[in-house]
Amino acid sequence: MHQYRREIDGLRALAILPVLFFHFDIPGFSGGFVGVDIFFVISGFLIGGILWGELSDTGRVRLGHFYLRRIRRLAPVYFAVILTCLVIGWLIMLPFDFRALGKEIISSSVYLSNVYFFSEAGYFDTAAKEKILLHTWSLSVEEQFYIFLPLTLLLLKAVRSSLPVVLGLVGLVSFIACIAVTPQSQTATFYLFPFRAWEMLAGVLLAVAGAQRGLTWDLHPALSWGGVALMGAGVTLLVPDPSFPGWKAAVPVLGAVLIIANGKNTNLINQGLSSRVLVFIGLISYSLYLWHWPIVTLSTYYWGEAGSLPVRLAKIALSVGVAYLSWRFIEGPTRRARISPAWLFTTAGVATAGAVAAGALLFVRDGLPARFDPQVRTHIEATRGFRQDWRRCSVPAEGGFAGIEVCPIGPEGEPRLLIWGDSHVRAFKEGLEQAAFEHNVPALIIWRAGCVPAFGLEKSENTSTPVQNTACGETNRQIEAALNTGAFDTVLLIGRWTYYTQGVGVGRDVQNTIKISATDGHEAPQDALVRQAMQDSIATLTAQGRKVFVLRQAPEIFDYDSRVVARALAHGRMDQEDVARLSVTPLADLELRNAEADRMLAALTGQAEIIDPWPFFCDDTGCSAMWNGRAEYLDNNHVINTTAKRLRGIFAPVFDAAGGVP
């Protein structure tokens, strides 16, 4: 068993402080997120040392005893945080966020929150501070490690001499996979255990080497200085971008390994790590990690901004204070308490079941919307109005659309109408489906977010992964080939044309950018490329005997977002006059924004029939996200399901052309 080493608690402090500074937006800590990588090494070293020592001494690993220690160490503070988030969430969180918290509670309580957040957006995206339990992803990774390592040791205990080699090979494969996969799927390598295992195994192998070679952890001062330099470089020079973790995670990991390997050496670095202040912060680091992120997210959620630098520093001080109380009155007592194993397991099981049940209740009851006034509820309902029914979708294994998700709508039968486009197809899906049934026309939907429904184009979008960007062009080429077979006699194209011609969002999503290029390498201004590709694509479709329709996109309401409006109304940061202002965009501004897209649509006249939804949103002065006092949009460019159903009549010519029954 490990002797207590003060400098490791000090190292924990050097891990947690950069995480705090990064999450509270303190300047100079652009890579503070690498503190988690340092924690992984520490965890691997300590847990690996304990398990290896037990296996070496007794020839076995007592799994029950091991997990009892983990429960004592981790569970009490975790459930205290969950209970606190539930109470504060009830008071301030809107239903769509409270519902999301329910899913986070379920996934984190069963140690799968890393998998859940992998399925969501990335750790570094703008929505990160809306995920109250995002930080639990690393705890889930560690818990998965706590399953993997002892079971591996037990399975291979008969060949104990080969275990270090096996663990080393597993770590090497994990590291290589992390480097190889990061450019294609950064979210996978960031969140998922197989791509993070090497970091913990680095600590395990260090502990095993120390035990086998009888290391005294006293090598040379240069190692401690080098370790601090590497960790400092990671904290200050790395930035949150799609290239992390990859090979860059090796910088803080190697730094932590060097510090631990030389922790007993007498030098200035180790003396600093053993100081009272850093040791204290290290002792409360687990509580500090668990409590600080809800303080970040819930305070930002309620007040709408992170605050000035003094305010952010005050939040750090609050986090430290809460962490101390948590360590003093929750962690310490539960570690020292005389509790029978049966009672501890039972209590942990009941607490887990209770947390999962609470999360399930929030999910099933849609975040309990009855807590809010009717004037807020219309915007709350809008946030829930973008969940469509995709149960009929499938991915064919063969045929022209093999590997592409296709979604039938309308009655059963061979689809005569293809509806092809981007996320605006999703926005109109429920209305399109109702119209398909009303006209008795089987149809097929194919959509891919941020992808122009046209032949001969590629995209590079800052909100998409490299794999998603590549898939756009590949999918469109496959659709072009499939359409050569003669299937479908009618095609409806739907897209956010202003985004593609302008290359940038507007208002609420002005930070989103997209670069459109020609597959054949032809260079031209982006609006010209999109216009020509649309003309050529429609010419191809009509030459094949198809009738083509194009939906003019619903007007963008620049500054509207149902989630933002609902929160601001509920928390008193906005009144109805503010809502009226944000929910209307002047017609002159819209005409300027849509100039290039409208020129493209005008150029298509004669080749395709243009469907215009603007009369349903606009008058002579502007266009609105509201209709009869009810919200019609999710954000500044996507309509919600009730809107799609209200507007379904505009698609009557499409379904009539496809042989529909009036």
XYZ file of C-alpha atoms in Angstrom:
662
model
C 0.000 0.000 0.000
C 1.168 3.540 -0.726
C 2.692 5.647 1.991
C 1.020 9.039 2.221
C 2.825 11.482 -0.046
C 2.115 15.151 0.576
C 3.461 16.193 -2.810
C 0.763 14.136 -4.569
C -1.914 16.144 -2.785
C 0.007 19.213 -3.932
C -0.042 17.807 -7.453
C -3.813 17.443 -7.138
C -3.893 21.167 -6.419
C -1.942 21.840 -9.618
C -4.552 19.743 -11.421
C -7.706 21.336 -9.992
C -6.648 24.998 -9.993
C -6.131 25.250 -13.781
C -9.502 23.547 -14.288
C -11.141 26.177 -12.079
C -9.347 29.050 -13.795
C -10.307 27.706 -17.226
C -13.948 27.162 -16.324
C -14.253 30.580 -14.683
C -12.610 32.257 -17.720
C -9.556 33.573 -15.899
C -7.088 34.963 -18.490
C -3.854 33.064 -19.090
C -5.232 29.546 -18.564
C -6.376 28.625 -22.077
C -5.302 25.013 -21.489
C -6.574 24.677 -17.940
C -8.749 21.750 -19.001
C -5.612 19.540 -19.011
C -5.903 19.401 -15.234
C -8.234 16.462 -15.837
C -5.410 14.617 -17.619
C -3.199 15.165 -14.581
C -5.952 13.751 -12.372
C -6.112 10.664 -14.592
C -2.408 9.995 -14.052
C -2.718 10.460 -10.294
C -5.724 8.148 -10.150
C -3.939 5.504 -12.186
C -0.858 5.701 -9.982
C -2.720 5.449 -6.678
C -5.317 2.857 -7.667
C -2.820 0.872 -9.709
C -0.382 0.841 -6.814
C -3.030 -0.343 -4.359
C -4.298 -3.132 -6.609
C -0.850 -4.263 -7.712
C 0.356 -4.311 -4.142
C -2.615 -6.419 -3.068
C -2.166 -8.807 -5.985
C 1.560 -9.162 -5.266
C 1.052 -9.704 -1.537
C -1.960 -12.006 -1.554
C -2.295 -13.275 -5.114
C -5.794 -11.866 -5.379
C -7.795 -8.656 -5.623
C -10.682 -8.166 -3.203
C -13.223 -6.554 -5.490
C -15.812 -6.020 -2.771
C -13.327 -4.258 -0.527
C -12.048 -2.200 -3.454
C -15.508 -0.977 -4.465
C -16.468 -0.248 -0.870
C -13.500 2.116 -0.690
C -14.586 3.746 -3.959
C -18.136 4.216 -2.681
C -16.920 5.792 0.562
C -14.621 8.081 -1.381
C -16.886 9.182 -4.216
C -20.576 8.637 -3.545
C -21.497 10.935 -0.607
C -20.347 14.197 -2.175
C -21.710 13.188 -5.569
C -25.215 12.627 -4.210
C -25.028 15.873 -2.225
C -24.259 17.706 -5.467
C -27.115 15.942 -7.268
C -29.604 16.854 -4.530
C -28.449 20.479 -4.561
C -28.746 20.694 -8.350
C -32.253 19.266 -8.182
C -33.375 21.809 -5.587
C -31.828 24.807 -7.365
C -32.985 23.437 -10.708
C -36.567 23.315 -9.435
C -36.302 26.978 -8.473
C -34.629 28.433 -11.567
C -34.328 25.968 -14.452
C -36.765 26.016 -17.332
C -38.386 22.738 -18.363
C -36.182 21.947 -21.357
C -33.057 22.445 -19.236
C -34.526 20.669 -16.212
C -35.400 17.757 -18.494
C -31.827 17.714 -19.806
C -30.564 17.719 -16.215
C -32.677 14.622 -15.654
C -30.831 12.819 -18.442
C -27.500 13.995 -17.053
C -28.396 12.693 -13.588
C -29.369 9.290 -14.971
C -26.213 8.902 -17.052
C -23.832 10.134 -14.353
C -25.441 7.999 -11.642
C -24.722 4.847 -13.662
C -21.250 6.113 -14.681
C -22.087 6.636 -18.346
C -22.179 10.415 -18.518
C -19.094 10.429 -20.744
C -21.032 8.348 -23.267
C -24.062 10.609 -22.921
C -22.072 13.798 -23.455
C -20.267 12.172 -26.374
C -23.686 11.854 -28.028
C -24.308 15.532 -27.377
C -22.246 18.518 -28.546
C -18.570 18.947 -27.674
C -16.916 19.936 -24.395
C -15.559 23.154 -25.890
C -18.731 24.358 -27.633
C -20.807 27.364 -26.609
C -23.509 25.152 -25.085
C -21.107 23.594 -22.564
C -22.154 25.964 -19.770
C -25.745 24.807 -20.128
C -24.836 21.250 -19.046
C -24.961 21.256 -15.274
C -23.216 17.899 -14.811
C -20.852 18.047 -17.783
C -17.855 17.675 -15.504
C -18.984 14.226 -14.391
C -17.741 12.817 -17.702
C -14.277 12.416 -16.183
C -15.694 10.641 -13.131
C -17.432 8.176 -15.439
C -14.179 7.556 -17.286
C -12.468 6.846 -13.963
C -15.262 4.535 -12.825
C -14.949 2.606 -16.084
C -11.228 2.389 -15.369
C -12.043 1.052 -11.882
C -13.940 -1.766 -13.590
C -11.354 -2.421 -16.303
C -8.192 -2.510 -14.196
C -9.135 -4.875 -11.330
C -10.884 -7.272 -13.699
C -7.840 -7.288 -15.989
C -5.572 -8.002 -13.042
C -7.828 -10.848 -11.913
C -8.118 -12.391 -15.366
C -4.362 -12.344 -15.909
C -3.136 -12.975 -12.365
C -1.898 -16.425 -13.396
C 0.638 -14.732 -15.690
C 1.408 -11.884 -13.324
C 4.914 -11.431 -14.691
C 3.437 -10.551 -18.086
C 0.870 -8.091 -16.737
C 3.042 -4.964 -17.089
C 3.700 -5.839 -20.731
C -0.006 -6.408 -21.373
C -0.955 -3.145 -19.678
C 1.791 -1.359 -21.571
C 0.523 -2.686 -24.902
C -3.042 -1.713 -24.043
C -1.846 1.767 -23.125
C 0.152 2.069 -26.338
C -2.820 1.007 -28.460
C -5.032 3.472 -26.587
C -2.513 6.295 -27.150
C -2.116 5.526 -30.864
C -5.904 5.333 -31.260
C -6.259 8.674 -29.489
C -3.831 10.303 -31.925
C -5.343 8.619 -34.981
C -9.013 9.218 -34.209
C -8.856 12.787 -32.843
C -8.791 14.441 -36.322
C -11.895 12.466 -37.339
C -13.880 12.482 -34.093
C -12.515 14.709 -31.362
C -15.620 14.187 -29.239
C -14.980 10.423 -29.181
C -11.347 10.701 -28.124
C -12.184 13.376 -25.583
C -14.981 11.529 -23.810
C -14.652 7.800 -24.323
C -12.631 5.523 -22.052
C -10.736 3.536 -24.718
C -9.060 6.733 -25.921
C -8.292 7.956 -22.390
C -7.158 4.649 -20.866
C -3.503 5.331 -21.707
C -3.438 8.339 -19.380
C -4.478 6.283 -16.364
C -2.339 3.367 -17.451
C 0.664 5.710 -17.484
C 0.118 6.129 -13.745
C -0.508 2.406 -13.250
C 2.693 1.424 -15.043
C 4.645 3.956 -13.002
C 3.290 2.408 -9.789
C 4.052 -1.124 -11.010
C 7.593 -0.124 -12.026
C 8.107 1.451 -8.630
C 6.973 -1.703 -6.849
C 9.000 -4.068 -9.006
C 12.195 -2.022 -8.953
C 11.889 -0.774 -5.397
C 11.966 2.879 -6.455
C 12.359 5.435 -3.699
C 10.836 8.167 -5.904
C 14.020 10.160 -5.504
C 15.795 10.467 -8.856
C 16.986 13.925 -9.916
C 15.709 17.516 -9.496
C 15.599 17.925 -13.265
C 12.604 15.572 -13.435
C 10.520 17.740 -11.110
C 11.466 20.909 -12.970
C 10.745 19.227 -16.300
C 7.406 17.942 -15.034
C 6.272 21.377 -13.894
C 7.459 22.898 -17.169
C 5.447 20.395 -19.208
C 2.315 20.869 -17.098
C 2.742 24.642 -17.231
C 3.104 24.510 -21.009
C -0.074 22.474 -21.265
C -2.026 24.817 -19.013
C -0.892 28.055 -20.663
C -0.153 27.166 -24.297
C -2.757 24.593 -25.295
C -6.104 25.883 -26.502
C -9.567 24.304 -26.648
C -9.682 23.219 -30.272
C -10.468 20.034 -32.262
C -6.846 18.837 -32.057
C -7.127 17.923 -28.364
C -6.588 15.375 -26.887
C -4.508 13.674 -29.615
C -0.773 13.759 -28.998
C -1.094 17.044 -27.108
C -2.539 15.297 -24.054
C 0.853 13.609 -23.655
C 2.330 16.956 -22.547
C 0.536 17.221 -19.149
C 0.491 13.432 -18.751
C 4.272 13.179 -19.074
C 4.631 16.160 -16.764
C 2.567 14.452 -14.073
C 4.496 11.192 -14.488
C 7.817 13.004 -13.982
C 6.554 14.807 -10.876
C 5.280 11.595 -9.258
C 8.388 9.617 -10.228
C 10.599 12.153 -8.457
C 8.223 13.193 -5.690
C 10.526 12.293 -2.789
C 13.494 14.214 -4.123
C 14.480 17.270 -2.112
C 14.042 20.206 -4.440
C 12.180 23.490 -4.631
C 9.328 22.058 -6.716
C 8.562 19.239 -4.313
C 8.848 21.562 -1.356
C 6.272 23.823 -2.962
C 3.981 20.872 -3.697
C 4.240 19.827 -0.051
C 3.320 23.281 1.223
C 0.273 23.696 3.436
C -1.731 25.699 0.909
C -1.312 23.287 -2.004
C -1.804 20.234 0.191
C -5.021 21.743 1.563
C -6.317 22.435 -1.949
C -5.320 18.906 -2.940
C -7.222 17.445 0.003
C -10.432 19.238 -0.998
C -9.819 18.762 -4.744
C -12.514 16.110 -5.239
C -15.184 18.224 -3.568
C -13.849 21.296 -5.330
C -14.105 19.573 -8.707
C -17.645 18.369 -8.069
C -19.024 21.655 -6.720
C -17.293 24.265 -8.893
C -18.956 23.413 -12.200
C -22.557 23.641 -10.933
C -21.570 27.028 -9.469
C -20.298 28.037 -12.933
C -23.335 26.795 -14.801
C -26.172 27.650 -12.428
C -24.899 31.175 -11.730
C -24.463 31.834 -15.442
C -27.848 30.271 -16.093
C -29.617 32.581 -13.651
C -27.767 35.842 -14.270
C -27.152 35.293 -17.966
C -23.431 36.045 -17.972
C -20.218 34.993 -16.276
C -19.671 38.435 -14.745
C -16.635 40.677 -14.421
C -13.230 39.373 -13.361
C -13.809 40.262 -9.677
C -17.161 38.459 -9.800
C -15.536 35.383 -11.335
C -12.800 35.422 -8.706
C -15.501 35.657 -6.046
C -17.143 32.567 -7.548
C -13.842 30.730 -7.281
C -13.635 31.728 -3.613
C -17.219 30.507 -3.135
C -16.299 27.200 -4.798
C -13.363 26.765 -2.436
C -15.552 27.589 0.569
C -18.271 25.139 -0.440
C -15.630 22.497 -1.195
C -14.089 22.930 2.245
C -17.473 22.482 3.929
C -18.148 19.451 1.747
C -14.755 17.938 2.629
C -15.114 18.779 6.311
C -18.680 17.628 6.861
C -19.354 15.051 4.116
C -16.130 13.479 2.831
C -14.320 13.243 6.154
C -17.134 11.846 8.306
C -18.206 9.232 5.770
C -14.622 8.020 5.341
C -14.153 7.655 9.091
C -17.598 6.309 9.918
C -17.927 2.705 11.079
C -20.371 1.403 8.487
C -20.990 -2.241 7.670
C -20.363 -3.233 4.043
C -23.964 -4.378 3.614
C -25.314 -1.057 4.880
C -22.915 0.911 2.681
C -23.795 -1.027 -0.467
C -27.509 -0.791 0.330
C -27.367 2.938 0.979
C -25.399 3.552 -2.210
C -27.876 1.429 -4.166
C -30.889 3.277 -2.760
C -29.270 6.661 -3.430
C -28.449 5.637 -6.998
C -31.980 4.361 -7.572
C -33.397 7.573 -6.128
C -31.212 9.740 -8.348
C -32.120 7.720 -11.443
C -35.815 7.897 -10.513
C -35.622 11.678 -10.060
C -33.871 12.048 -13.398
C -36.444 9.821 -15.076
C -39.286 11.867 -13.579
C -37.817 15.078 -14.992
C -37.407 13.433 -18.375
C -40.859 11.836 -18.540
C -42.631 14.949 -17.208
C -40.803 17.244 -19.658
C -39.058 19.214 -16.908
C -42.288 20.054 -15.022
C -43.476 23.084 -17.060
C -46.439 23.912 -14.811
C -44.029 25.819 -12.530
C -44.068 28.844 -14.892
C -46.489 31.582 -15.969
C -48.405 31.292 -19.269
C -46.519 34.228 -20.860
C -43.306 32.254 -20.443
C -44.822 28.936 -21.409
C -45.283 29.732 -25.087
C -41.531 30.139 -25.451
C -40.984 27.071 -23.276
C -43.325 25.106 -25.540
C -41.337 26.327 -28.528
C -38.188 24.837 -27.028
C -40.003 21.496 -26.850
C -41.528 21.893 -30.304
C -38.533 20.652 -32.243
C -38.740 16.975 -31.338
C -39.954 15.063 -34.369
C -40.938 11.419 -34.720
C -38.220 9.609 -36.666
C -39.199 6.043 -35.813
C -39.777 5.107 -39.443
C -36.231 6.034 -40.451
C -33.674 3.408 -41.407
C -30.254 3.039 -42.991
C -30.439 0.643 -45.978
C -27.643 -1.910 -46.234
C -27.862 -2.065 -50.021
C -29.249 -0.164 -52.984
C -28.683 3.391 -54.131
C -29.121 4.865 -50.654
C -27.019 2.261 -48.821
C -25.497 3.780 -45.701
C -27.685 6.916 -45.822
C -30.482 7.445 -43.310
C -33.785 7.624 -45.184
C -37.111 8.503 -43.575
C -40.416 7.510 -45.191
C -43.410 9.773 -44.560
C -47.032 9.459 -45.541
C -48.824 6.212 -46.430
C -47.001 2.967 -47.138
C -45.913 2.412 -50.713
C -43.191 3.187 -53.197
C -42.216 6.837 -52.606
C -42.863 9.099 -55.558
C -41.591 12.277 -53.881
C -38.059 12.905 -52.572
C -37.654 15.674 -49.996
C -33.957 16.499 -49.744
C -32.235 19.150 -47.677
C -30.653 20.269 -44.434
C -31.956 20.786 -40.884
C -34.789 22.913 -42.286
C -36.238 19.665 -43.616
C -36.252 18.492 -40.022
C -37.996 21.719 -38.988
C -40.822 21.159 -41.515
C -40.984 17.367 -41.116
C -44.184 17.102 -39.072
C -46.041 19.401 -41.461
C -44.718 17.547 -44.486
C -45.759 14.219 -43.005
C -49.274 15.408 -42.248
C -49.589 16.784 -45.782
C -48.297 13.489 -47.218
C -51.060 11.583 -45.438
C -53.689 14.135 -46.431
C -52.679 13.865 -50.102
C -52.111 10.091 -49.912
C -48.574 10.431 -51.291
C -45.733 8.215 -50.036
C -42.559 10.287 -49.797
C -38.972 9.920 -48.660
C -36.970 12.399 -46.597
C -33.177 12.656 -46.688
C -31.577 15.412 -44.659
C -28.158 16.284 -43.327
C -27.527 19.342 -41.137
C -25.576 22.176 -42.774
C -25.398 20.418 -46.142
C -26.528 22.103 -49.368
C -28.933 19.825 -51.285
C -27.071 20.168 -54.574
C -24.624 18.175 -56.659
C -20.934 18.974 -56.960
C -20.367 20.806 -53.679
C -18.289 20.197 -50.547
C -18.513 21.986 -47.216
C -16.318 22.940 -44.289
C -18.367 24.179 -41.338
C -16.998 25.317 -37.992
C -19.836 23.611 -36.099
C -19.269 20.232 -37.780
C -16.592 17.610 -37.308
C -14.239 16.734 -40.201
C -16.167 13.481 -40.635
C -19.485 15.355 -40.898
C -18.010 17.831 -43.359
C -16.703 15.041 -45.564
C -19.948 13.083 -45.302
C -21.913 15.980 -46.787
C -20.214 15.795 -50.174
C -20.121 12.005 -50.142
C -23.839 11.769 -49.390
C -24.768 14.217 -52.109
C -22.671 12.329 -54.667
C -24.405 9.116 -53.648
C -27.826 10.758 -53.977
C -26.883 12.000 -57.449
C -25.915 8.475 -58.494
C -29.074 6.989 -56.979
C -31.296 9.469 -58.813
C -29.842 8.300 -62.118
C -31.920 5.136 -61.660
C -35.113 7.048 -62.390
C -36.726 6.753 -58.969
C -39.040 9.610 -57.877
C -40.962 11.830 -60.243
C -40.965 14.875 -57.942
C -38.216 16.463 -55.827
C -38.545 19.141 -53.132
C -35.332 20.932 -52.087
C -35.194 22.656 -48.705
C -32.248 24.568 -47.265
C -31.020 27.608 -45.391
C -29.982 29.353 -48.580
C -28.788 32.590 -46.965
C -26.314 30.648 -44.835
C -24.822 28.949 -47.856
C -24.645 32.019 -50.090
C -23.367 34.323 -47.333
C -21.169 31.746 -45.594
C -22.101 32.958 -42.115
C -25.023 32.953 -39.696
C -26.740 36.084 -38.494
C -27.747 37.569 -35.143
C -27.890 34.803 -32.547
C -25.779 32.419 -34.648
C -23.426 34.877 -36.324
C -20.497 32.855 -34.970
C -21.402 29.930 -37.274
C -19.503 29.863 -40.554
C -19.521 27.572 -43.582
C -17.180 27.386 -46.550
C -18.646 25.926 -49.741
C -16.311 24.643 -52.437
C -16.713 22.846 -55.739
C -15.926 19.138 -55.892
C -14.067 19.636 -59.178
C -11.889 22.372 -57.664
C -13.483 25.209 -59.621
C -13.053 28.478 -57.740
C -15.613 31.270 -57.604
C -17.293 33.468 -54.983
C -19.361 31.319 -52.644
C -22.724 32.747 -53.679
C -21.868 32.100 -57.317
C -20.804 28.525 -56.570
C -24.039 27.762 -54.755
C -26.152 29.462 -57.417
C -24.476 27.564 -60.251
C -24.634 24.235 -58.394
C -28.353 24.695 -57.773
C -28.979 25.581 -61.427
C -26.969 22.588 -62.648
C -28.573 20.197 -60.173
C -32.099 21.246 -61.032
C -31.287 21.125 -64.748
C -30.124 17.532 -64.252
C -33.256 16.598 -62.325
C -35.635 18.191 -64.828
C -33.765 16.614 -67.765
C -34.504 13.275 -66.119
C -38.206 14.127 -66.293
C -38.736 15.235 -62.719
C -40.767 18.133 -61.417
C -38.641 20.184 -58.979
C -39.780 22.490 -56.175
C -37.605 24.703 -53.971
C -38.743 26.096 -50.619
C -37.671 29.648 -49.953
C -36.390 29.430 -46.413
C -38.553 30.804 -43.632
C -37.368 34.319 -42.755
C -34.563 34.456 -40.206
C -35.603 36.304 -37.066
C -32.117 37.528 -36.282
C -32.208 37.971 -32.501
C -34.820 35.414 -31.447
C -34.125 32.189 -29.599
C -36.944 30.569 -27.642
C -34.521 29.231 -25.024
C -32.908 32.604 -24.409
C -36.246 34.424 -24.294
C -37.835 31.856 -21.972
C -34.963 32.057 -19.491
C -34.794 35.834 -19.542
C -38.561 36.173 -19.008
C -38.597 33.630 -16.195
C -35.700 35.297 -14.373
C -36.913 38.874 -14.826
C -34.149 39.935 -17.229
C -36.655 40.677 -19.987
C -40.217 41.979 -20.273
C -42.844 41.650 -22.988
C -41.598 44.792 -24.743
C -38.177 43.201 -25.041
C -39.764 40.042 -26.423
C -41.700 42.051 -28.991
C -38.489 43.727 -30.114
C -36.425 40.537 -30.345
C -39.135 38.529 -32.081
C -39.436 40.873 -35.088
C -36.842 41.579 -37.767
C -37.391 44.600 -40.052
C -38.194 43.690 -43.629
C -35.423 45.918 -44.964
C -32.818 44.003 -42.940
C -34.196 40.690 -44.139
C -34.189 41.774 -47.767
C -30.545 42.778 -47.459
C -29.624 39.489 -45.777
C -31.547 37.469 -48.397
C -30.388 39.395 -51.463
C -27.969 36.754 -52.778
C -30.249 33.846 -51.894
C -33.216 35.524 -53.572
C -31.115 36.164 -56.690
C -30.353 32.448 -56.739
C -34.045 31.561 -56.443
C -34.914 34.075 -59.176
C -32.366 32.397 -61.453
C -34.156 29.088 -60.897
C -37.496 30.416 -62.116
C -38.542 28.393 -65.117
C -36.565 25.374 -63.960
C -38.225 24.895 -60.596
C -41.325 26.117 -58.793
C -40.513 28.298 -55.789
C -42.650 27.935 -52.649
C -42.683 31.079 -50.511
C -43.639 30.836 -46.807
C -42.917 34.511 -46.051
C -46.546 35.720 -46.275
C -47.274 33.586 -43.198
C -44.647 35.414 -41.122
C -44.338 38.913 -42.548
C -46.221 42.139 -43.126
C -45.117 45.323 -44.886
C -42.644 46.259 -42.155
C -41.141 43.055 -40.795
C -41.302 39.338 -40.063
C -42.112 37.846 -36.669
C -41.333 34.724 -34.678
C -44.772 35.077 -33.037
C -48.245 34.297 -34.403
C -51.450 34.959 -32.498
C -49.412 35.410 -29.337
C -47.611 32.090 -29.681
C -43.955 31.423 -30.477
C -43.374 29.926 -33.922
C -39.590 29.444 -33.929
C -37.083 27.378 -31.980
C -34.168 29.700 -32.723
C -33.482 32.394 -35.277
C -33.975 30.189 -38.350
C -35.820 26.941 -37.472
C -39.607 26.818 -37.192
C -41.219 24.439 -34.704
C -43.582 21.529 -35.318
C -46.821 23.463 -34.751
C -45.643 26.050 -37.282
C -44.789 23.350 -39.790
C -48.261 21.877 -39.421
C -49.883 25.303 -39.755
C -47.986 25.915 -42.992
C -48.444 22.460 -44.498
C -50.877 23.812 -47.080
C -48.047 25.569 -48.957
C -46.784 22.131 -49.982
C -50.055 21.155 -51.702
C -48.587 21.825 -55.202
C -45.701 19.489 -54.410
C -47.921 16.603 -53.384
C -50.346 17.279 -56.231
C -47.452 17.077 -58.709
C -46.478 13.760 -57.121
C -49.930 12.367 -57.926
C -51.631 13.231 -54.701
C -55.342 13.045 -54.030
C -56.692 16.585 -53.383
